[in-house]
PDB file of C-alpha atoms and ligand atoms in Angstrom:
ATOM      1  CA  ALA A   1      23.199 -11.889  -7.442  1.00 95.00           C
ATOM      2  CA  LEU A   2      19.538 -11.578  -8.311  1.00 98.00           C
ATOM      3  CA  GLU A   3      17.859 -14.606  -6.745  1.00 98.00           C
ATOM      4  CA  ARG A   4      14.443 -16.117  -6.185  1.00 98.00           C
ATOM      5  CA  THR A   5      13.249 -17.718  -2.991  1.00 99.00           C
ATOM      6  CA  PHE A   6      10.038 -19.418  -1.897  1.00 99.00           C
ATOM      7  CA  SER A   7       7.817 -18.211   0.954  1.00 99.00           C
ATOM      8  CA  ILE A   8       4.777 -19.559   2.781  1.00 99.00           C
ATOM      9  CA  ILE A   9       2.658 -17.311   4.989  1.00 99.00           C
ATOM     10  CA  LYS A  10       1.362 -19.921   7.405  1.00 99.00           C
ATOM     11  CA  PRO A  11      -2.131 -20.659   8.809  1.00 99.00           C
ATOM     12  CA  ASP A  12      -1.525 -18.794  12.086  1.00 99.00           C
ATOM     13  CA  ALA A  13      -1.103 -15.602  10.020  1.00 99.00           C
ATOM     14  CA  THR A  14      -4.095 -16.097   7.711  1.00 99.00           C
ATOM     15  CA  ARG A  15      -6.216 -16.933  10.792  1.00 99.00           C
ATOM     16  CA  ARG A  16      -5.223 -13.648  12.471  1.00 99.00           C
ATOM     17  CA  ASN A  17      -5.707 -11.653   9.231  1.00 99.00           C
ATOM     18  CA  ILE A  18      -2.157 -10.283   9.324  1.00 99.00           C
ATOM     19  CA  THR A  19      -0.961 -11.369   5.866  1.00 98.00           C
ATOM     20  CA  GLY A  20      -0.756  -7.747   4.702  1.00 98.00           C
ATOM     21  CA  LYS A  21       1.449  -6.806   7.654  1.00 98.00           C
ATOM     22  CA  ILE A  22       3.785  -9.678   6.752  1.00 99.00           C
ATOM     23  CA  ILE A  23       3.857  -8.808   3.047  1.00 99.00           C
ATOM     24  CA  ASP A  24       4.672  -5.212   4.050  1.00 98.00           C
ATOM     25  CA  ARG A  25       7.760  -6.491   5.916  1.00 98.00           C
ATOM     26  CA  ILE A  26       8.766  -8.453   2.794  1.00 99.00           C
ATOM     27  CA  GLU A  27       8.305  -5.515   0.408  1.00 98.00           C
ATOM     28  CA  SER A  28       9.848  -2.969   2.793  1.00 98.00           C
ATOM     29  CA  SER A  29      13.007  -5.125   2.811  1.00 98.00           C
ATOM     30  CA  GLY A  30      13.322  -4.626  -0.950  1.00 98.00           C
ATOM     31  CA  LEU A  31      12.165  -8.119  -1.930  1.00 99.00           C
ATOM     32  CA  ARG A  32       9.536  -8.272  -4.693  1.00 98.00           C
ATOM     33  CA  VAL A  33       6.555 -10.650  -4.732  1.00 99.00           C
ATOM     34  CA  ILE A  34       6.663 -12.050  -8.295  1.00 98.00           C
ATOM     35  CA  ALA A  35       4.126 -14.859  -7.766  1.00 99.00           C
ATOM     36  CA  SER A  36       1.429 -15.337  -5.134  1.00 99.00           C
ATOM     37  CA  LYS A  37      -1.553 -17.553  -4.423  1.00 98.00           C
ATOM     38  CA  ARG A  38      -3.746 -18.441  -1.468  1.00 98.00           C
ATOM     39  CA  VAL A  39      -4.246 -22.200  -1.121  1.00 98.00           C
ATOM     40  CA  HIS A  40      -5.460 -24.711   1.436  1.00 98.00           C
ATOM     41  CA  LEU A  41      -2.827 -27.448   1.360  1.00 98.00           C
ATOM     42  CA  THR A  42      -3.884 -31.066   1.232  1.00 98.00           C
ATOM     43  CA  ARG A  43      -2.243 -33.458   3.681  1.00 98.00           C
ATOM     44  CA  GLU A  44      -0.383 -35.034   0.739  1.00 98.00           C
ATOM     45  CA  GLN A  45       0.948 -31.640  -0.439  1.00 98.00           C
ATOM     46  CA  ALA A  46       2.116 -30.705   3.074  1.00 98.00           C
ATOM     47  CA  GLU A  47       3.761 -34.108   3.670  1.00 98.00           C
ATOM     48  CA  GLY A  48       5.517 -33.909   0.304  1.00 98.00           C
ATOM     49  CA  PHE A  49       6.704 -30.358   0.871  1.00 98.00           C
ATOM     50  CA  TYR A  50       8.148 -31.177   4.307  1.00 98.00           C
ATOM     51  CA  ALA A  51       9.374 -34.690   3.337  1.00 98.00           C
ATOM     52  CA  VAL A  52      12.904 -33.800   4.520  1.00 97.00           C
ATOM     53  CA  HIS A  53      11.479 -33.571   8.074  1.00 98.00           C
ATOM     54  CA  ARG A  54       9.567 -36.886   7.882  1.00 98.00           C
ATOM     55  CA  GLU A  55      11.641 -38.577  10.620  1.00 98.00           C
ATOM     56  CA  ARG A  56      11.509 -35.603  13.003  1.00 98.00           C
ATOM     57  CA  PRO A  57       9.354 -35.908  16.137  1.00 98.00           C
ATOM     58  CA  PHE A  58       7.392 -32.773  15.189  1.00 98.00           C
ATOM     59  CA  PHE A  59       6.524 -33.922  11.635  1.00 98.00           C
ATOM     60  CA  GLY A  60       2.932 -35.028  12.360  1.00 98.00           C
ATOM     61  CA  GLU A  61       2.051 -31.861  14.244  1.00 98.00           C
ATOM     62  CA  LEU A  62       3.763 -29.708  11.608  1.00 98.00           C
ATOM     63  CA  VAL A  63       1.636 -31.249   8.850  1.00 98.00           C
ATOM     64  CA  ASP A  64      -1.563 -30.977  10.927  1.00 98.00           C
ATOM     65  CA  PHE A  65      -0.801 -27.301  11.540  1.00 98.00           C
ATOM     66  CA  MET A  66       0.034 -26.516   7.914  1.00 99.00           C
ATOM     67  CA  ILE A  67      -3.341 -27.927   6.770  1.00 99.00           C
ATOM     68  CA  SER A  68      -5.310 -26.271   9.592  1.00 99.00           C
ATOM     69  CA  GLY A  69      -6.180 -23.261   7.409  1.00 99.00           C
ATOM     70  CA  PRO A  70      -5.250 -21.447   4.212  1.00 99.00           C
ATOM     71  CA  VAL A  71      -1.710 -20.338   3.447  1.00 99.00           C
ATOM     72  CA  ILE A  72      -0.217 -17.903   0.943  1.00 99.00           C
ATOM     73  CA  VAL A  73       2.578 -19.327  -1.192  1.00 99.00           C
ATOM     74  CA  GLN A  74       4.837 -16.812  -2.927  1.00 99.00           C
ATOM     75  CA  VAL A  75       7.972 -16.419  -4.996  1.00 99.00           C
ATOM     76  CA  LEU A  76      10.183 -13.540  -3.833  1.00 99.00           C
ATOM     77  CA  GLU A  77      12.887 -11.970  -5.980  1.00 99.00           C
ATOM     78  CA  GLY A  78      15.794  -9.695  -5.087  1.00 98.00           C
ATOM     79  CA  GLU A  79      19.522  -9.372  -4.505  1.00 98.00           C
ATOM     80  CA  ASN A  80      20.568 -12.354  -2.369  1.00 98.00           C
ATOM     81  CA  ALA A  81      16.872 -13.095  -1.848  1.00 98.00           C
ATOM     82  CA  ILE A  82      17.405 -16.403  -0.049  1.00 98.00           C
ATOM     83  CA  ALA A  83      19.639 -15.068   2.726  1.00 98.00           C
ATOM     84  CA  LYS A  84      17.803 -11.722   2.771  1.00 98.00           C
ATOM     85  CA  TYR A  85      14.433 -13.373   3.416  1.00 99.00           C
ATOM     86  CA  ARG A  86      15.934 -15.539   6.162  1.00 98.00           C
ATOM     87  CA  GLU A  87      17.095 -12.314   7.853  1.00 98.00           C
ATOM     88  CA  VAL A  88      13.664 -10.712   7.434  1.00 99.00           C
ATOM     89  CA  MET A  89      11.946 -13.811   8.911  1.00 99.00           C
ATOM     90  CA  GLY A  90      14.284 -14.199  11.909  1.00 98.00           C
ATOM     91  CA  ALA A  91      15.108 -17.425  13.741  1.00 98.00           C
ATOM     92  CA  THR A  92      12.761 -20.437  13.413  1.00 98.00           C
ATOM     93  CA  ASN A  93      11.917 -20.172  17.115  1.00 98.00           C
ATOM     94  CA  PRO A  94      10.447 -16.703  17.770  1.00 98.00           C
ATOM     95  CA  ALA A  95      12.016 -16.781  21.244  1.00 98.00           C
ATOM     96  CA  ASP A  96      15.428 -16.684  19.521  1.00 98.00           C
ATOM     97  CA  ALA A  97      14.496 -14.171  16.784  1.00 98.00           C
ATOM     98  CA  GLU A  98      15.893 -10.644  16.625  1.00 98.00           C
ATOM     99  CA  PRO A  99      13.590  -7.644  17.260  1.00 98.00           C
ATOM    100  CA  GLY A 100      12.105  -6.301  14.040  1.00 98.00           C
ATOM    101  CA  THR A 101      11.922  -9.713  12.354  1.00 98.00           C
ATOM    102  CA  ILE A 102       8.624 -11.238  11.214  1.00 99.00           C
ATOM    103  CA  ARG A 103       8.852 -14.157  13.606  1.00 98.00           C
ATOM    104  CA  LYS A 104       9.799 -12.037  16.644  1.00 98.00           C
ATOM    105  CA  ASP A 105       6.982  -9.603  15.989  1.00 98.00           C
ATOM    106  CA  PHE A 106       4.216 -11.962  14.780  1.00 98.00           C
ATOM    107  CA  ALA A 107       4.923 -15.667  15.459  1.00 98.00           C
ATOM    108  CA  GLU A 108       2.988 -17.506  18.155  1.00 98.00           C
ATOM    109  CA  SER A 109       5.407 -20.443  18.671  1.00 98.00           C
ATOM    110  CA  ILE A 110       8.135 -22.461  16.950  1.00 98.00           C
ATOM    111  CA  GLU A 111       5.386 -24.343  15.095  1.00 98.00           C
ATOM    112  CA  ALA A 112       2.984 -21.446  14.443  1.00 98.00           C
ATOM    113  CA  ASN A 113       5.882 -19.259  13.323  1.00 98.00           C
ATOM    114  CA  SER A 114       3.980 -17.285  10.648  1.00 99.00           C
ATOM    115  CA  VAL A 115       6.335 -17.861   7.693  1.00 99.00           C
ATOM    116  CA  HIS A 116       8.504 -20.384   5.896  1.00 98.00           C
ATOM    117  CA  GLY A 117      11.392 -19.463   3.610  1.00 99.00           C
ATOM    118  CA  SER A 118      13.758 -21.603   1.559  1.00 98.00           C
ATOM    119  CA  ASP A 119      16.943 -22.400   3.463  1.00 98.00           C
ATOM    120  CA  GLY A 120      19.396 -22.427   0.550  1.00 98.00           C
ATOM    121  CA  GLY A 121      20.171 -22.326  -3.132  1.00 98.00           C
ATOM    122  CA  ASP A 122      19.677 -26.068  -3.414  1.00 97.00           C
ATOM    123  CA  THR A 123      16.127 -26.063  -2.001  1.00 98.00           C
ATOM    124  CA  ALA A 124      14.693 -22.778  -3.322  1.00 98.00           C
ATOM    125  CA  PRO A 125      14.210 -23.828  -6.984  1.00 98.00           C
ATOM    126  CA  ASN A 126      12.584 -27.126  -5.964  1.00 98.00           C
ATOM    127  CA  GLU A 127      10.245 -25.439  -3.499  1.00 98.00           C
ATOM    128  CA  ILE A 128       9.226 -22.900  -6.152  1.00 98.00           C
ATOM    129  CA  LYS A 129       8.538 -25.697  -8.670  1.00 98.00           C
ATOM    130  CA  TYR A 130       6.495 -27.602  -6.079  1.00 98.00           C
ATOM    131  CA  PHE A 131       3.848 -24.835  -6.175  1.00 98.00           C
ATOM    132  CA  PHE A 132       4.326 -22.728  -9.310  1.00 98.00           C
ATOM    133  CA  GLU A 133       4.413 -23.269 -13.082  1.00 98.00           C
ATOM    134  CA  ASP A 134       6.875 -21.042 -14.955  1.00 97.00           C
ATOM    135  CA  GLY A 135       3.976 -19.039 -16.443  1.00 98.00           C
ATOM    136  CA  GLU A 136       2.636 -18.113 -12.997  1.00 98.00           C
ATOM    137  CA  ILE A 137       5.878 -16.311 -12.097  1.00 98.00           C
ATOM    138  CA  VAL A 138       5.968 -12.768 -13.429  1.00 98.00           C
ATOM    139  CA  GLY A 139       9.257 -11.060 -12.653  1.00 94.00           C
TER     140      GLY A 139
HETATM  141  P1  CMP B   1       9.817 -24.078   8.537  1.00 50.21           P
HETATM  142  O1  CMP B   1      10.827 -23.108   8.045  1.00 50.21           O
HETATM  143  O2  CMP B   1       8.485 -24.069   7.893  1.00 50.21           O
HETATM  144  O3  CMP B   1      10.426 -25.570   8.398  1.00 50.21           O
HETATM  145  C1  CMP B   1       9.976 -26.637   9.221  1.00 50.21           C
HETATM  146  C2  CMP B   1       9.090 -26.181  10.334  1.00 50.21           C
HETATM  147  O4  CMP B   1       8.900 -27.088  11.384  1.00 50.21           O
HETATM  148  C3  CMP B   1       9.698 -24.984  10.985  1.00 50.21           C
HETATM  149  O5  CMP B   1       9.611 -23.865  10.103  1.00 50.21           O
HETATM  150  C4  CMP B   1       8.866 -24.881  12.257  1.00 50.21           C
HETATM  151  O6  CMP B   1       7.703 -24.084  12.114  1.00 50.21           O
HETATM  152  C5  CMP B   1       8.396 -26.324  12.479  1.00 50.21           C
HETATM  153  N1  CMP B   1       8.847 -26.876  13.748  1.00 50.21           N
HETATM  154  C6  CMP B   1       8.036 -27.309  14.704  1.00 50.21           C
HETATM  155  N2  CMP B   1       8.751 -27.763  15.737  1.00 50.21           N
HETATM  156  C7  CMP B   1      10.047 -27.600  15.433  1.00 50.21           C
HETATM  157  C8  CMP B   1      11.282 -27.875  16.104  1.00 50.21           C
HETATM  158  N3  CMP B   1      11.311 -28.430  17.333  1.00 50.21           N
HETATM  159  N4  CMP B   1      12.441 -27.571  15.473  1.00 50.21           N
HETATM  160  C9  CMP B   1      12.419 -27.024  14.225  1.00 50.21           C
HETATM  161  N5  CMP B   1      11.275 -26.744  13.544  1.00 50.21           N
HETATM  162  C10 CMP B   1      10.107 -27.027  14.150  1.00 50.21           C
END
């Protein structure tokens, strides 16, 4: 089915000026970028976005990292976009990611792993709404 998923290109990627290389991987996979903006998250925005991880030992460092520089938040659309983007990203830990995935080829570490993507059909719509009004999404 035609789906939408949410993506963040993380601060390690904006810092290294490789956002175009990452967007090329996204578009080459057949996914379409139907909304996009570059933002510097506030601590409150980052904590709210990752609230599900609040009790995890890495939460503080994750939030510090996500506010360490600008990010690009995007809505991606395509057939089975949620699972497709997870394939394109590769495993959370780049050491475990398959060759040819964004994280294998670009990520610096499990924390500075270049991209975030929604993990399922329950989270994708909420993550999209967290950053985008309906009128900002142009499919
Ligand atoms: P992301 O898909 O953005 O969701 C939560 C993030 O926490 C994850 O990608 C990783 O970048 C980050 N993270 C940092 N340490 C860990 C860890 N030990 N296990 C899982 N995720 C981690």
